[in-house]
Coordinates of C-alpha atoms in Angstrom, one line a residue:
M1 CA -155.6 -42.4 -34.9
N2 CA -156.6 -44.2 -38.1
I3 CA -155.7 -47.8 -37.2
Y4 CA -155.9 -48.9 -40.8
E5 CA -153.3 -46.3 -42.0
E6 CA -151.0 -47.3 -39.2
L7 CA -151.3 -51.0 -40.0
C8 CA -150.5 -50.2 -43.7
K9 CA -147.2 -48.7 -42.5
I10 CA -146.2 -52.2 -41.2
V11 CA -147.7 -54.5 -43.8
S12 CA -149.1 -54.1 -47.3
E13 CA -152.8 -53.6 -48.0
D14 CA -153.1 -57.1 -49.3
Q15 CA -152.1 -58.4 -45.9
I16 CA -155.1 -56.8 -44.2
L17 CA -158.7 -57.9 -44.3
K18 CA -161.4 -55.5 -43.0
D19 CA -164.6 -56.7 -41.3
E20 CA -163.5 -60.3 -41.9
P21 CA -166.0 -63.1 -41.1
M22 CA -164.1 -65.4 -38.8
D23 CA -166.1 -68.5 -39.8
K24 CA -163.8 -68.5 -42.8
H25 CA -160.8 -68.9 -40.6
T26 CA -161.8 -71.3 -37.9
T27 CA -162.4 -75.1 -38.2
F28 CA -165.7 -74.6 -36.3
R29 CA -166.9 -72.6 -39.4
A30 CA -168.8 -70.3 -37.1
G31 CA -168.4 -66.9 -35.5
G32 CA -168.7 -63.2 -36.1
K33 CA -166.4 -60.7 -37.9
A34 CA -163.1 -59.2 -36.8
D35 CA -162.6 -55.5 -37.4
Y36 CA -159.2 -56.4 -39.0
L37 CA -157.4 -59.6 -39.8
V38 CA -153.7 -59.1 -40.5
M39 CA -151.4 -61.6 -42.0
P40 CA -147.8 -60.8 -41.2
S41 CA -145.1 -62.4 -43.3
N42 CA -142.1 -62.2 -41.0
E43 CA -141.0 -61.9 -37.3
E44 CA -140.4 -58.2 -37.6
Q45 CA -143.9 -57.5 -38.8
V46 CA -145.3 -59.5 -35.9
R47 CA -143.2 -57.5 -33.5
D48 CA -144.1 -54.1 -35.0
L49 CA -147.8 -55.0 -35.1
V50 CA -147.9 -56.0 -31.5
L51 CA -145.9 -52.9 -30.4
L52 CA -148.3 -50.7 -32.3
L53 CA -151.5 -52.3 -30.9
K54 CA -150.2 -52.3 -27.3
K55 CA -149.2 -48.6 -27.6
E56 CA -152.6 -47.6 -28.9
N57 CA -154.5 -49.9 -26.6
V58 CA -156.1 -51.8 -29.5
P59 CA -157.3 -55.3 -28.5
Y60 CA -155.5 -58.0 -30.5
Y61 CA -155.4 -61.8 -30.6
V62 CA -152.7 -64.0 -32.3
M63 CA -154.1 -67.1 -34.1
G64 CA -152.7 -69.9 -36.2
N65 CA -155.0 -72.2 -38.2
G66 CA -158.1 -71.5 -36.1
S67 CA -158.4 -75.2 -35.2
N68 CA -158.8 -74.5 -31.5
L69 CA -160.7 -71.2 -31.7
L70 CA -164.3 -69.9 -31.5
V71 CA -165.1 -66.3 -32.1
R72 CA -168.4 -65.1 -30.6
D73 CA -171.1 -64.1 -33.0
Q74 CA -170.8 -60.4 -31.9
G75 CA -167.3 -60.5 -33.5
F76 CA -163.9 -59.3 -32.4
K77 CA -163.4 -55.5 -31.9
G78 CA -159.8 -55.1 -32.7
V79 CA -157.1 -56.8 -34.7
I80 CA -156.6 -60.5 -35.2
I81 CA -153.0 -61.4 -36.2
Q82 CA -153.1 -64.6 -38.3
I83 CA -149.7 -66.3 -38.3
A84 CA -150.6 -69.4 -40.4
R85 CA -151.2 -67.8 -43.8
K86 CA -147.8 -66.4 -44.6
M87 CA -145.4 -67.7 -41.9
N88 CA -145.4 -71.4 -42.6
Q89 CA -141.9 -72.3 -44.0
I90 CA -140.3 -75.7 -43.1
R91 CA -136.7 -76.6 -43.4
V92 CA -135.0 -79.9 -42.7
E93 CA -131.3 -80.3 -41.9
G94 CA -130.3 -83.9 -41.0
E95 CA -132.5 -85.0 -38.0
T96 CA -133.5 -81.4 -37.2
I97 CA -136.6 -79.6 -38.5
Y98 CA -136.8 -75.8 -38.4
A99 CA -140.3 -74.5 -39.0
Q100 CA -142.2 -71.2 -38.6
A101 CA -145.1 -71.0 -36.2
G102 CA -147.7 -71.0 -38.9
A103 CA -146.6 -74.3 -40.5
L104 CA -149.3 -77.0 -40.3
L105 CA -148.4 -80.0 -38.2
S106 CA -149.7 -82.3 -41.0
K107 CA -147.2 -80.7 -43.5
I108 CA -144.3 -81.0 -41.0
A109 CA -145.2 -84.7 -40.5
A110 CA -145.3 -85.2 -44.3
Q111 CA -142.0 -83.5 -44.8
A112 CA -140.5 -85.6 -41.9
L113 CA -141.8 -88.7 -43.6
G114 CA -140.2 -87.7 -46.9
E115 CA -136.9 -87.3 -45.1
G116 CA -137.2 -90.7 -43.4
L117 CA -137.5 -89.1 -39.9
T118 CA -139.5 -90.6 -37.1
G119 CA -141.0 -89.2 -33.9
F120 CA -143.6 -86.8 -35.3
E121 CA -146.1 -89.3 -36.5
F122 CA -148.4 -88.5 -33.6
A123 CA -149.0 -85.0 -34.8
S124 CA -149.8 -85.9 -38.4
G125 CA -153.5 -85.7 -37.9
I126 CA -153.7 -82.7 -35.5
P127 CA -155.3 -79.9 -37.5
G128 CA -153.3 -77.1 -36.1
T129 CA -150.1 -75.1 -36.5
L130 CA -146.7 -75.5 -34.9
G131 CA -147.1 -72.4 -32.8
G132 CA -150.4 -73.5 -31.2
A133 CA -149.0 -77.0 -30.7
V134 CA -146.0 -75.7 -28.8
M135 CA -148.1 -73.4 -26.7
M136 CA -150.5 -76.1 -25.7
N137 CA -148.0 -79.0 -25.8
A138 CA -150.3 -80.7 -28.2
G139 CA -150.3 -84.5 -28.2
A140 CA -152.1 -87.6 -29.5
Y141 CA -151.6 -91.3 -29.5
G142 CA -149.0 -91.3 -26.8
G143 CA -146.8 -88.6 -28.4
E144 CA -146.5 -84.9 -27.4
M145 CA -144.5 -81.8 -28.5
K146 CA -142.5 -82.1 -25.3
Q147 CA -140.8 -85.2 -26.8
V148 CA -139.5 -83.5 -29.9
I149 CA -139.0 -79.8 -29.3
V150 CA -135.5 -78.3 -28.8
N151 CA -136.3 -74.6 -28.6
A152 CA -138.7 -71.9 -29.8
C153 CA -138.1 -68.4 -31.1
V154 CA -140.6 -66.0 -29.4
L155 CA -141.7 -62.4 -29.2
T156 CA -141.7 -61.7 -25.5
S157 CA -144.3 -59.6 -23.7
E158 CA -141.5 -56.9 -23.6
G159 CA -141.4 -56.8 -27.4
E160 CA -138.0 -58.6 -27.7
I161 CA -137.3 -61.6 -29.9
A162 CA -135.7 -64.4 -27.9
V163 CA -134.9 -68.1 -28.1
I164 CA -136.4 -70.2 -25.3
P165 CA -134.9 -73.8 -24.7
A166 CA -137.3 -76.7 -24.1
D167 CA -136.3 -77.1 -20.5
L168 CA -137.7 -73.6 -19.7
M169 CA -141.0 -74.1 -21.4
E170 CA -142.8 -75.8 -18.5
L171 CA -144.5 -78.2 -20.9
G172 CA -147.4 -80.1 -19.3
Y173 CA -150.8 -81.5 -20.2
R174 CA -152.2 -78.9 -22.7
T175 CA -150.1 -76.1 -21.3
S176 CA -146.7 -74.4 -21.3
V177 CA -145.1 -71.2 -20.0
F178 CA -146.3 -69.5 -23.2
A179 CA -149.9 -70.1 -22.3
K180 CA -149.3 -68.1 -19.1
N181 CA -146.8 -65.4 -20.1
Q182 CA -148.3 -64.2 -23.4
D183 CA -145.1 -64.7 -25.4
I184 CA -145.9 -65.2 -29.1
I185 CA -144.2 -68.2 -30.7
L186 CA -142.6 -67.3 -34.0
S187 CA -140.8 -70.5 -35.0
A188 CA -139.4 -73.7 -33.4
Q189 CA -136.7 -76.3 -33.8
L190 CA -137.6 -80.0 -33.6
K191 CA -135.3 -83.0 -33.2
L192 CA -136.3 -86.3 -34.7
E193 CA -134.5 -89.5 -35.6
Y194 CA -133.9 -91.4 -38.8
G195 CA -136.2 -94.4 -39.2
N196 CA -137.6 -96.7 -41.9
E197 CA -139.8 -94.7 -44.3
A198 CA -142.1 -97.6 -44.9
V199 CA -142.6 -98.2 -41.2
I200 CA -143.2 -94.5 -40.6
R201 CA -145.7 -94.4 -43.4
E202 CA -147.5 -97.5 -42.2
Y203 CA -147.8 -96.0 -38.6
M204 CA -149.1 -92.7 -40.0
D205 CA -151.7 -94.6 -42.1
E206 CA -152.7 -96.6 -39.0
L207 CA -153.2 -93.4 -37.0
K208 CA -155.2 -91.9 -39.8
E209 CA -157.5 -95.0 -39.9
Q210 CA -158.1 -94.7 -36.2
R211 CA -159.0 -91.0 -36.5
V212 CA -161.4 -91.6 -39.4
S213 CA -163.1 -94.4 -37.6
K214 CA -163.4 -92.8 -34.2
Q215 CA -163.7 -89.0 -34.9
P216 CA -166.4 -87.0 -36.6
L217 CA -164.1 -85.6 -39.3
E218 CA -167.0 -85.1 -41.7
Y219 CA -168.3 -82.2 -39.6
P220 CA -166.7 -78.8 -38.7
S221 CA -165.3 -78.9 -35.1
A222 CA -162.4 -77.8 -33.0
G223 CA -161.4 -81.3 -32.1
S224 CA -161.6 -82.3 -28.4
T225 CA -163.8 -79.5 -27.0
F226 CA -163.1 -80.0 -23.3
K227 CA -159.9 -80.5 -21.4
R228 CA -159.5 -83.9 -19.8
P229 CA -160.4 -83.6 -16.1
E230 CA -157.8 -85.2 -13.8
G231 CA -158.7 -88.9 -13.4
Y232 CA -161.4 -88.8 -16.0
F233 CA -162.0 -88.7 -19.8
A234 CA -164.3 -85.8 -20.9
G235 CA -165.9 -87.9 -23.7
K236 CA -166.8 -90.7 -21.3
L237 CA -168.3 -88.3 -18.7
I238 CA -170.4 -86.7 -21.5
Q239 CA -171.5 -90.1 -22.8
D240 CA -172.4 -91.4 -19.3
A241 CA -174.4 -88.3 -18.7
G242 CA -176.6 -89.4 -21.6
L243 CA -175.6 -86.6 -23.8
R244 CA -174.6 -88.4 -27.0
G245 CA -176.3 -86.6 -29.8
F246 CA -177.5 -83.7 -27.5
Q247 CA -178.2 -80.7 -29.7
V248 CA -178.6 -77.0 -29.3
G249 CA -179.5 -75.2 -32.6
G250 CA -177.1 -76.4 -35.2
A251 CA -174.5 -77.6 -32.7
Q252 CA -174.4 -81.2 -31.5
V253 CA -172.4 -83.5 -29.2
S254 CA -171.0 -85.9 -31.8
E255 CA -172.7 -89.3 -31.8
K256 CA -169.4 -90.8 -33.0
H257 CA -167.2 -89.3 -30.3
C258 CA -168.8 -87.5 -27.3
G259 CA -165.7 -85.5 -26.7
F260 CA -166.4 -83.5 -29.9
V261 CA -168.9 -80.7 -30.3
I262 CA -169.6 -80.4 -34.0
N263 CA -171.2 -77.8 -36.2
K264 CA -173.9 -80.2 -37.6
D265 CA -176.2 -77.8 -39.3
H266 CA -175.1 -74.1 -39.8
A267 CA -174.5 -73.6 -36.0
T268 CA -173.8 -70.2 -34.7
A269 CA -171.1 -69.5 -32.1
T270 CA -174.0 -68.9 -29.7
D271 CA -175.4 -72.4 -30.4
I272 CA -171.9 -73.9 -29.7
L273 CA -171.3 -72.0 -26.5
S274 CA -174.8 -72.7 -25.2
L275 CA -174.3 -76.4 -25.9
M276 CA -170.9 -76.4 -24.2
E277 CA -172.3 -74.7 -21.1
Q278 CA -175.3 -77.0 -20.8
V279 CA -173.0 -80.1 -21.2
S280 CA -170.7 -78.8 -18.4
D281 CA -173.7 -78.1 -16.2
K282 CA -175.3 -81.6 -16.8
V283 CA -172.0 -83.4 -16.3
E284 CA -171.3 -81.5 -13.1
A285 CA -174.8 -82.2 -11.8
K286 CA -174.4 -85.9 -12.4
F287 CA -170.7 -86.5 -11.5
G288 CA -169.5 -83.4 -9.6
V289 CA -166.9 -82.7 -12.2
R290 CA -166.8 -79.4 -14.1
L291 CA -165.7 -79.7 -17.7
E292 CA -163.5 -76.8 -18.8
P293 CA -163.2 -75.7 -22.5
E294 CA -160.1 -76.7 -24.3
V295 CA -161.2 -74.5 -27.2
K296 CA -160.2 -70.8 -26.9
I297 CA -163.2 -68.4 -26.9
I298 CA -162.7 -64.7 -27.9
G299 CA -164.9 -61.8 -29.0
E300 CA -167.6 -59.5 -27.7
K301 CA -170.1 -60.9 -25.2

């Protein structure tokens, strides 16, 4: 089977990139090539792509903005389906926001602000898409997706398009039912409240100031690199282990915020992975706590 010809039966040629360097599509700005990167423009194309790839046993991975993803230097042998590029529409009706999974959280927050809606300010600085945020129950500054989501439209593992209400999502700390059952989030409905636009803007500006002052936004990274261990903070454990500024190749534990691994100087994915492993080992040796990656790692070993 010629996989390229089969892909072209579902999407147009300009929606397919061959041998695509994934450092262009991840916020880490590192990683190898994907055999194919496909950018579907609607739910039906996502469904047909997944059904084809499953039928032909072709490895695939569904990504959003690449803000929580690292592709190994050896690349991804198969097809990466990128939702963010062409499935990012946002619609506001009263206090309800309808958005496709590829919509950036920052753009949803900006649109909510423009409509005088409050409740989504916490997500304004998270550099990801709605799909990834729902799957991981993303949160910051005391807010999380669990507080605002009504339902999500998904492609189930059986290939059906279904609407899942929030009370069936099992939303917890950086997890949901979607992280376990392999359903693909296509869109979601959010419920906010009317507020004072000036107050909303002021709060968003305040959160932005906190991020700029405390996070190493000037370097490529995937945000918080490790999950928060129960009863601890990953960044503090790393700092207390004496690892502030610890470097492997071009990858470094940020001197500004130890919870961030940054691409300081043309780091490879191997540099980043080696640093993460060494940090986990050193923290475990000192405190008996094993740090687990929050960033998703895919590709050939």
